[in-house]
Coordinates of C-alpha atoms and ligand atoms in Angstrom, one line a residue:
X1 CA 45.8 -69.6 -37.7
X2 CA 42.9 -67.4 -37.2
X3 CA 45.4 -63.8 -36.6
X4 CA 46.5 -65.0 -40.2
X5 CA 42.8 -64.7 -41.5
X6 CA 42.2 -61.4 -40.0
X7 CA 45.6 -60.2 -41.2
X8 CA 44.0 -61.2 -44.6
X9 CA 40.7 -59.6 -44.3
X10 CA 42.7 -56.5 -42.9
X11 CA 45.2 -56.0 -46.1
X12 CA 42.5 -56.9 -48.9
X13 CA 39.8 -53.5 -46.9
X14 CA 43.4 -51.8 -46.8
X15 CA 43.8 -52.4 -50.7
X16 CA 40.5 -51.2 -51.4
X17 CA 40.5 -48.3 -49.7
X18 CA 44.2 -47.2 -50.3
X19 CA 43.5 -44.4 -53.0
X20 CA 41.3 -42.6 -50.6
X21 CA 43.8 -43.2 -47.6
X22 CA 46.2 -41.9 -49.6
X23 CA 44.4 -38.3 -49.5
X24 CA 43.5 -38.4 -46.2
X25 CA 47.3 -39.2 -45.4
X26 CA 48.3 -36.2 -46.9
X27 CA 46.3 -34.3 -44.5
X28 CA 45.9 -36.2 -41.6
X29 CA 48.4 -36.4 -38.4
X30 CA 49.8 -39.9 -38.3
X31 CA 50.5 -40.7 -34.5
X32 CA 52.3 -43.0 -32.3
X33 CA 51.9 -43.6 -29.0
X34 CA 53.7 -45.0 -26.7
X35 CA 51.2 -46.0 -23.7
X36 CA 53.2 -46.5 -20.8
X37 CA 53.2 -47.1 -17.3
X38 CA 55.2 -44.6 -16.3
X39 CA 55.3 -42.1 -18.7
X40 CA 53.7 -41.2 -22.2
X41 CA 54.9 -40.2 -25.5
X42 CA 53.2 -39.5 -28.8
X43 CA 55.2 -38.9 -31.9
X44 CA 53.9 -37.8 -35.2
X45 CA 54.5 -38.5 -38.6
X46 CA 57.2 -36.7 -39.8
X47 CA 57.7 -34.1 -36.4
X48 CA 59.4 -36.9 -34.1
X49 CA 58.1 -36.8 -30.6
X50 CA 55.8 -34.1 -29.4
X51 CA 54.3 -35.2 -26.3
X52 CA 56.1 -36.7 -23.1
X53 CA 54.3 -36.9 -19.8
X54 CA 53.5 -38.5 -17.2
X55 CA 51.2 -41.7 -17.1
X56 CA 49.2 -40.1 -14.5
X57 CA 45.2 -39.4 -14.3
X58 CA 44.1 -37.1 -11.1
X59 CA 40.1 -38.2 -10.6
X60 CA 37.4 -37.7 -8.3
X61 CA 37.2 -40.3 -6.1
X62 CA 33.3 -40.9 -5.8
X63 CA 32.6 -40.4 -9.3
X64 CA 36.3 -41.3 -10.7
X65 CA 35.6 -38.7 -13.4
X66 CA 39.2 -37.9 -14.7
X67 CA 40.0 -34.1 -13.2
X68 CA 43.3 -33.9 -14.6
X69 CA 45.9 -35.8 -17.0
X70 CA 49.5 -35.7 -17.6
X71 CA 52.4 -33.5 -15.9
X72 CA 49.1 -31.7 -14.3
X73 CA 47.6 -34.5 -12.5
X74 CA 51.0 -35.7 -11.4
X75 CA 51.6 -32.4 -9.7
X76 CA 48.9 -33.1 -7.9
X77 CA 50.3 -36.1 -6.2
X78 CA 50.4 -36.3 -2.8
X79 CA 48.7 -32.8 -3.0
X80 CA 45.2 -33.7 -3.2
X81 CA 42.6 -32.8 -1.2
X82 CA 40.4 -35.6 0.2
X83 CA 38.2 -36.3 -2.8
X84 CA 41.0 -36.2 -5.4
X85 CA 43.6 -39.2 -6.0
X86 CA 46.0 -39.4 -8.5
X87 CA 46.0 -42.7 -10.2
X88 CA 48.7 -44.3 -12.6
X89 CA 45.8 -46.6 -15.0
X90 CA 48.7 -48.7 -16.9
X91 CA 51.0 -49.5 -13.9
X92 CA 52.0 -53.0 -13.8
X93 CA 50.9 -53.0 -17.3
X94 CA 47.5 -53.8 -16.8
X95 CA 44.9 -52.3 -18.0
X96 CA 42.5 -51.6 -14.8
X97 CA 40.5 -49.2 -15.5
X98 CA 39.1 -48.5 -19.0
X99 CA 37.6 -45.3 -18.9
X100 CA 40.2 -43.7 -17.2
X101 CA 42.7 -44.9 -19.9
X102 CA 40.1 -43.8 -22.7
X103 CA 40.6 -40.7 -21.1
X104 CA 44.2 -40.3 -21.2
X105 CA 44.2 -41.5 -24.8
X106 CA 42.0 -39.2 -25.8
X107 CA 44.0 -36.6 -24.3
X108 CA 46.5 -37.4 -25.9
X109 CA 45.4 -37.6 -29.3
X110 CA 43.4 -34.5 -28.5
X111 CA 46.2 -32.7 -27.6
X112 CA 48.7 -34.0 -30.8
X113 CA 46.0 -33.4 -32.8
X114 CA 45.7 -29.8 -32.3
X115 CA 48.9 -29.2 -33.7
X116 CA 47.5 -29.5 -37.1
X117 CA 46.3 -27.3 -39.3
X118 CA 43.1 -28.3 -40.3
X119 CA 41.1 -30.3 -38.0
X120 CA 40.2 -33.0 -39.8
X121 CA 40.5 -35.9 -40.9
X122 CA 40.9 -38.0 -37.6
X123 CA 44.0 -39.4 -37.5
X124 CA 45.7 -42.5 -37.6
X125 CA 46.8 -44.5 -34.3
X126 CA 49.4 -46.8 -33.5
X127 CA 49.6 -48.0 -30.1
X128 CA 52.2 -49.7 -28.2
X129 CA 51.0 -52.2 -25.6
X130 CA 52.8 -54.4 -23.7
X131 CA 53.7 -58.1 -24.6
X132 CA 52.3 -59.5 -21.8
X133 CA 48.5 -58.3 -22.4
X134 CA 45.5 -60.0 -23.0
X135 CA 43.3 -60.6 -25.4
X136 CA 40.5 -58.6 -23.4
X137 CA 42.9 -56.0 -23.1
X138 CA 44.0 -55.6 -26.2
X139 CA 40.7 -54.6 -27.3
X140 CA 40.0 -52.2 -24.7
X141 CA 43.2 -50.3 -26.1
X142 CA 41.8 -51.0 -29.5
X143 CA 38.4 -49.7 -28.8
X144 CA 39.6 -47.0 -26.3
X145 CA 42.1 -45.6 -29.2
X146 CA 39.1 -45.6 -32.0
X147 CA 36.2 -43.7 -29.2
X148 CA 39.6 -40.9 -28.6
X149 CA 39.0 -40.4 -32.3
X150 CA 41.6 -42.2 -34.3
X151 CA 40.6 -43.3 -38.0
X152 CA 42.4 -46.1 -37.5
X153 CA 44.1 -47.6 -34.3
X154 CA 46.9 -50.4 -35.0
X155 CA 48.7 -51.7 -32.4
X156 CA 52.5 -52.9 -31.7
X157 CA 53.9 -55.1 -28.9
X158 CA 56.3 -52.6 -27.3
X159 CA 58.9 -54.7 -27.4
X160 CA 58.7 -54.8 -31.1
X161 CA 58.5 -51.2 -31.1
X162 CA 61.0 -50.6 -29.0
X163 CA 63.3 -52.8 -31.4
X164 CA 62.3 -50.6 -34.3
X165 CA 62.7 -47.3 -32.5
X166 CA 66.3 -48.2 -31.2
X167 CA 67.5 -49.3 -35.1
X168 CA 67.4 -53.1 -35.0
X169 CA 67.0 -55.0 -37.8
X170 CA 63.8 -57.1 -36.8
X171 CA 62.9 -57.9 -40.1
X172 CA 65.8 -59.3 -41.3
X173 CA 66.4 -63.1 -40.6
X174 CA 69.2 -62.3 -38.0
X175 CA 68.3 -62.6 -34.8
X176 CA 68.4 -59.4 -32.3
X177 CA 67.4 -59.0 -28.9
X178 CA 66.0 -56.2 -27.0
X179 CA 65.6 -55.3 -23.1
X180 CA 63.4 -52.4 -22.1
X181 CA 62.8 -52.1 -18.7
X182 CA 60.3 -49.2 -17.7
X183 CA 58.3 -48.2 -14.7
X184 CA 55.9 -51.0 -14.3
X185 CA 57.3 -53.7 -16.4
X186 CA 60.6 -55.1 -17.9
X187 CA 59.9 -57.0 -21.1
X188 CA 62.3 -59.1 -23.0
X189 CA 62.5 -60.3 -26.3
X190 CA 64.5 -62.1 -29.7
X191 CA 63.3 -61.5 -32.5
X192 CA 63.7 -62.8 -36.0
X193 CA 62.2 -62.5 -39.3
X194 CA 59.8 -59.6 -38.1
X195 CA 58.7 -62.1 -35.6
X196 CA 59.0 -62.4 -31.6
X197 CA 61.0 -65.7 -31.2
X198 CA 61.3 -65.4 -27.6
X199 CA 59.9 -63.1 -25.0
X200 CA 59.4 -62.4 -21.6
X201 CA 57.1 -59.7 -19.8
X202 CA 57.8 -59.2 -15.5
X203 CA 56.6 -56.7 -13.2
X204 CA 59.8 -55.8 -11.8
X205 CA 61.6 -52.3 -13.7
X206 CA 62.3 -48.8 -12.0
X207 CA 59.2 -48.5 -9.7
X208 CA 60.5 -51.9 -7.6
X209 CA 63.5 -50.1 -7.6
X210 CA 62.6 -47.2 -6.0
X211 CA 60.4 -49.5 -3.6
X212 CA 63.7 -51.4 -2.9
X213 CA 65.1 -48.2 -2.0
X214 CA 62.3 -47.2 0.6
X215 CA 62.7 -50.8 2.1
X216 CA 66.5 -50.3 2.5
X217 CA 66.3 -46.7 3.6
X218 CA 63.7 -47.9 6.3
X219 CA 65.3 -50.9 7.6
X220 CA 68.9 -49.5 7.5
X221 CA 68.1 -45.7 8.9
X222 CA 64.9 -46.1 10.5
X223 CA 64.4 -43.2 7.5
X224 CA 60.7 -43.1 6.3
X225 CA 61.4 -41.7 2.2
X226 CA 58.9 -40.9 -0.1
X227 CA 59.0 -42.6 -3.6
X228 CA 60.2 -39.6 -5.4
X229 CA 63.0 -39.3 -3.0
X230 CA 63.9 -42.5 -3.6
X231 CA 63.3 -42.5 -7.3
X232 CA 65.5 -39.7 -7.1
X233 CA 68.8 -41.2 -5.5
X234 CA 68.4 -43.8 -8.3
X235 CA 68.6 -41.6 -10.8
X236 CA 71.5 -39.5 -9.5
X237 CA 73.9 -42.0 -7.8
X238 CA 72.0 -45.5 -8.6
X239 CA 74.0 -48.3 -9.5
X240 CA 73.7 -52.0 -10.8
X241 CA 77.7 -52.6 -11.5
X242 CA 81.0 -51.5 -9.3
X243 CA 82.0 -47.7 -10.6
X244 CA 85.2 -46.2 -11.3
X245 CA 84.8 -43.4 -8.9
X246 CA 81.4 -44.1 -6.7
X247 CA 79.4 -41.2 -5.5
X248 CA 77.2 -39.9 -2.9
X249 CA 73.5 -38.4 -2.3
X250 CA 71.6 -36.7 0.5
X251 CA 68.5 -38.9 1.3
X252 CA 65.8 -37.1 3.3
X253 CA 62.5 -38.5 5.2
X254 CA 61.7 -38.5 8.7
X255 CA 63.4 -40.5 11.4
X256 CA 61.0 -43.9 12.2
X257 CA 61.5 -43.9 15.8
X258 CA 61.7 -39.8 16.4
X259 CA 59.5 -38.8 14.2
X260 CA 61.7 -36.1 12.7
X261 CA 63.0 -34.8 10.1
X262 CA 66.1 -36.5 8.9
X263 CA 69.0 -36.2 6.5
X264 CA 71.5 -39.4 5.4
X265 CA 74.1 -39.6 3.2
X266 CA 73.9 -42.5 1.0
X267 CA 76.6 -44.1 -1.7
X268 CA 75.9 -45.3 -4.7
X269 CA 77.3 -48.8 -3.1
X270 CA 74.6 -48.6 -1.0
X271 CA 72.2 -48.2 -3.5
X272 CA 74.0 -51.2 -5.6
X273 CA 73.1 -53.3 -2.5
X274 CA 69.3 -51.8 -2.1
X275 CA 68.5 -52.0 -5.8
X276 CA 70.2 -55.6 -5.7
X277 CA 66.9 -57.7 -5.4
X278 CA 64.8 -56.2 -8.4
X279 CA 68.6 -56.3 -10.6
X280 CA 69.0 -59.9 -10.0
X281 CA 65.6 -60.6 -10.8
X282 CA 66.1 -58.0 -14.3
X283 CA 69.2 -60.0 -14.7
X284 CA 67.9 -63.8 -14.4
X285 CA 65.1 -62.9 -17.1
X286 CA 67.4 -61.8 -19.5
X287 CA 69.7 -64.8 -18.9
X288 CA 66.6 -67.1 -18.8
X289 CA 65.2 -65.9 -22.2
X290 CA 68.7 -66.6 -23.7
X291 CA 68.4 -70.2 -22.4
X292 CA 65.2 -70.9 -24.3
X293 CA 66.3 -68.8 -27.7
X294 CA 67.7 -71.1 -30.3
X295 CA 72.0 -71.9 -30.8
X296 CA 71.4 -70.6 -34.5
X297 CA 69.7 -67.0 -32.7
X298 CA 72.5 -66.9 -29.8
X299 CA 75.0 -67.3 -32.3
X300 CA 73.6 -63.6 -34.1
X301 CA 73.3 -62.0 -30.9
X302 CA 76.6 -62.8 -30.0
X303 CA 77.3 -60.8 -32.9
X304 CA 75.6 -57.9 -32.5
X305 CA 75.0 -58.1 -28.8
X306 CA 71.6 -56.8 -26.5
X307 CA 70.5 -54.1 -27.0
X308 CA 68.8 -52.1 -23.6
X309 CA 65.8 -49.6 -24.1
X310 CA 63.3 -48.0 -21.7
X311 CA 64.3 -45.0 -18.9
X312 CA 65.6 -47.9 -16.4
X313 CA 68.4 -48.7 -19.2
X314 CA 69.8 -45.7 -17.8
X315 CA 71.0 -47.2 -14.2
X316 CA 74.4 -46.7 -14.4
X317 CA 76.5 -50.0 -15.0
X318 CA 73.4 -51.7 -15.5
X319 CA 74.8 -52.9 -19.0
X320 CA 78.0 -54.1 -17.6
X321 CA 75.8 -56.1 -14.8
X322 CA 74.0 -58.0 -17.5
X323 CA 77.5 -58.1 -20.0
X324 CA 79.0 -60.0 -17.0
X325 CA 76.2 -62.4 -16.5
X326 CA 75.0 -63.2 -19.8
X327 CA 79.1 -62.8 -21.2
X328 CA 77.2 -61.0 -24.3
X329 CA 78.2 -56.9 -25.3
X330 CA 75.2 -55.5 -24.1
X331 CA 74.8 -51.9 -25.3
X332 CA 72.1 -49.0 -24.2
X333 CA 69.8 -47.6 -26.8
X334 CA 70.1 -44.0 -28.0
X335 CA 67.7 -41.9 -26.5
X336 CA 66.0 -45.0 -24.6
X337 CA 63.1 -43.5 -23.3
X338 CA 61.7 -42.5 -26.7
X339 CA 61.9 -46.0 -28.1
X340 CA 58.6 -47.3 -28.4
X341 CA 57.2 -44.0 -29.0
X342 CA 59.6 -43.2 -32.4
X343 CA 59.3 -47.2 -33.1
X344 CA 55.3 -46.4 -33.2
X345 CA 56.3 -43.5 -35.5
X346 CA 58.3 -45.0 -37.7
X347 CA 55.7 -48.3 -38.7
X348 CA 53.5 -45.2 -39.7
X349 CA 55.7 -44.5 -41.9
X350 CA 56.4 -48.0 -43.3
X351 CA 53.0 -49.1 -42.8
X352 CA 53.3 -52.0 -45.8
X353 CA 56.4 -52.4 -44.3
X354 CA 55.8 -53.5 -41.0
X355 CA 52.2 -54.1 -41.2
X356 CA 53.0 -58.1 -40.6
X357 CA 54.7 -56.8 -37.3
X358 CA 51.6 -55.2 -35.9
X359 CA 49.4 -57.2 -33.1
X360 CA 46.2 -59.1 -34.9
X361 CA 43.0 -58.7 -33.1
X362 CA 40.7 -60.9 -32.6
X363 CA 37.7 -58.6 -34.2
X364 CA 35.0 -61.1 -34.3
X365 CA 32.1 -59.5 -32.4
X366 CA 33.2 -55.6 -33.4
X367 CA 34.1 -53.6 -36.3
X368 CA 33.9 -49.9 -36.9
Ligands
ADP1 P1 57.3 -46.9 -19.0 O1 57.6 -47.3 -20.4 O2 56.9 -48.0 -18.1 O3 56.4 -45.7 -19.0 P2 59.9 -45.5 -19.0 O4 60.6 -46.1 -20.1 O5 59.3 -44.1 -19.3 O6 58.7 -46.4 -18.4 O7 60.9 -45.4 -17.8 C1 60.5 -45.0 -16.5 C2 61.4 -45.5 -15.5 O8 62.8 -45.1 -15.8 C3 61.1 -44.9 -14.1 O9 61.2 -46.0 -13.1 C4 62.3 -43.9 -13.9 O10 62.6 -43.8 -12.5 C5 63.4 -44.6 -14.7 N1 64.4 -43.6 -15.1 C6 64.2 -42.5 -15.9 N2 65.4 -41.9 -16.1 C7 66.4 -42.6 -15.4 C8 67.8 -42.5 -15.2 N3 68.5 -41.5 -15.8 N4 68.4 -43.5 -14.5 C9 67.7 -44.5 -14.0 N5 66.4 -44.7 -14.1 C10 65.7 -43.7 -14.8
MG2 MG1 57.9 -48.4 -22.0

């Protein structure tokens, strides 16, 4: 297979060059980063995670240069004057708008790359990107992370990272299985052997549950609700599974049909029925994924259950919703948002480790 040649090609210029890298790892700032659609974190080798902010880019909208990145440009949300708008580049998991991701990377980088001591040499990159992307899009991650000023950019489904980050054992010939579900996307996947056996990518995580909230909020109350409202309800008293003790939440927006300002009291049943359509559809992936993976796999993860990353594995119950359907233990990572980013971390560390798990690109026209 071609990925195989290049994988070839790769380790043979790593051999050669490994004395020197060697040095340069001594001084340089390994980094991982975990590019997501909600949120961004950057770890570095041997400090943990540094970084965490939002996936958000504030630009001018005639020229679309980038004004503002991060927790900064998401302030400005819903702020902006007239020429301004905040835009989220990786949402839905796709790539739309190169330069404006270039710029966040680099901002990143930039930003972990101050904290060393001497400013040079660039440093290494890993990347996580999504399952689901493209070939195109690969490279534009690729290229965007080597003009930020990496060395060396690899990249890493996020699954995969994800599964390293939460402790599974990928590379052993057991089977494990991982669920993260972001802001953008939920992706899915078994692993065995260091490899993706089976996997699924969806655009349905926390941001269709927060949409799911606006609906319900609207068609119930006649209550118009901001997505920060809503995505705040979901995190205080949002619920995918029947709760000991359920609780409640103020919900404000302004009245449909009044136009004024109004105040509701909503239950965390409530929300279980609101959030119901974007669960099920979480829910039907994971128990359609099991349905393609292999007896000899479903008999390990039987064993050692599912294991849920990403900030949406924090709905409440939401493990006990999927334990129910699929009749697996299903179990939250620790720390699930920083997954990916400490998964990224730790293949720096490892890198002859879990070089085979990185993502081969197809380098044909380019190489820097
Ligand atoms: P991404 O990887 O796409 O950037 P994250 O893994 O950072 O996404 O997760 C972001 C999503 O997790 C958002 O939809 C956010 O509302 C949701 N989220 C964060 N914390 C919680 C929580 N405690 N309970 C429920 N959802 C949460
Ligand atoms: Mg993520």
């Amino acid at each position: 297979q071609n990925l195989l040649t290049i994988y070839d090609f790769e380790r043979r210029y790593y051999e050669l060059l490994r004395p020197l890298d060697w040095v340069l790892g001594l001084l340089s700032l390994d980094i991982g980063i975990d590019l997501g659609t909600a949120n961004t974190l950057v770890s570095i080798r041997d400090k943990g995670i540094v970084i965490n902010e939002p996936s958000w880019v504030a630009i001018n909208k005639r020229t679309r240069r980038p004004l503002a990145i991060g927790a900064e440009a998401r302030e400005m949300v819903g702020r902006t004057p007239a020429d301004i708008v905040a835009i989220r580049p990786l949402r839905d998991g796709v790539i739309s708008e190169f330069e404006i991701t270039e710029a966040m990377l680099k901002y990143f980088i930039d930003k972990a790359h101050e904290q060393m001591i001497v400013p040079f040499p660039r440093p290494r990159v890993v990347v996580g990107v999504p399952s689901g992307v493209t070939e195109v899009e690969k490279r534009a991650v690729y290229d965007a992370t080597i003009s930020a000023g990496a060395r060396e950019a690899f990249l890493i489904e996020e699954p995969m990272a994800a599964a390293i980050g939460a402790g599974l054992p990928i590379i052993e010939t057991r089977g494990s299985m991982i669920v993260d579900i972001g802001g953008g996307t939920t992706e899915v996947a078994i692993f065995a052997m260091g490899g993706i056996v089976v996997s699924r990518s969806i655009r349905v995580a926390g941001d269709e549950m927060d949409e799911d909230i606006v609906q319900y909020a609207r068609s119930k109350y006649s209550l118009l609700i901001g997505e920060r409202m809503a995505e705040r309800v979901k995190i205080g008293v949002g619920s995918a599974f029947p709760m000991p003790e359920e609780q409640t939440m103020t919900l404000r927006g302004r009245n449909l049909i009044n136009g004024l300002p109004q105040a509701v009291e909503i239950s965390s049943i409530e929300l279980r029925e609101a959030m119901a359509p974007s669960v099920n559809i979480i829910v039907d992936t994971v128990r359609d994924a099991l349905d393609e993976t292999p007896p000899e796999l479903v008999a390990d993860l039987m064993e050692v259950g599912i294991c849920l990353a990403g900030g949406g594995a924090q709905i409440r119950g939401l493990a006990e919703r999927i334990e129910d359907a699929v009749k697996m233990r299903v179990w939250v990572a620790e720390d699930s948002m920083t997954c990916v980013a400490r998964g990224a971390g730790r293949v720096l560390e490892n890198l002859d480790n879990y070089r085979r798990v990185l993502v081969g690109l197809d380098r044909g026209s380019t190489h820097h």
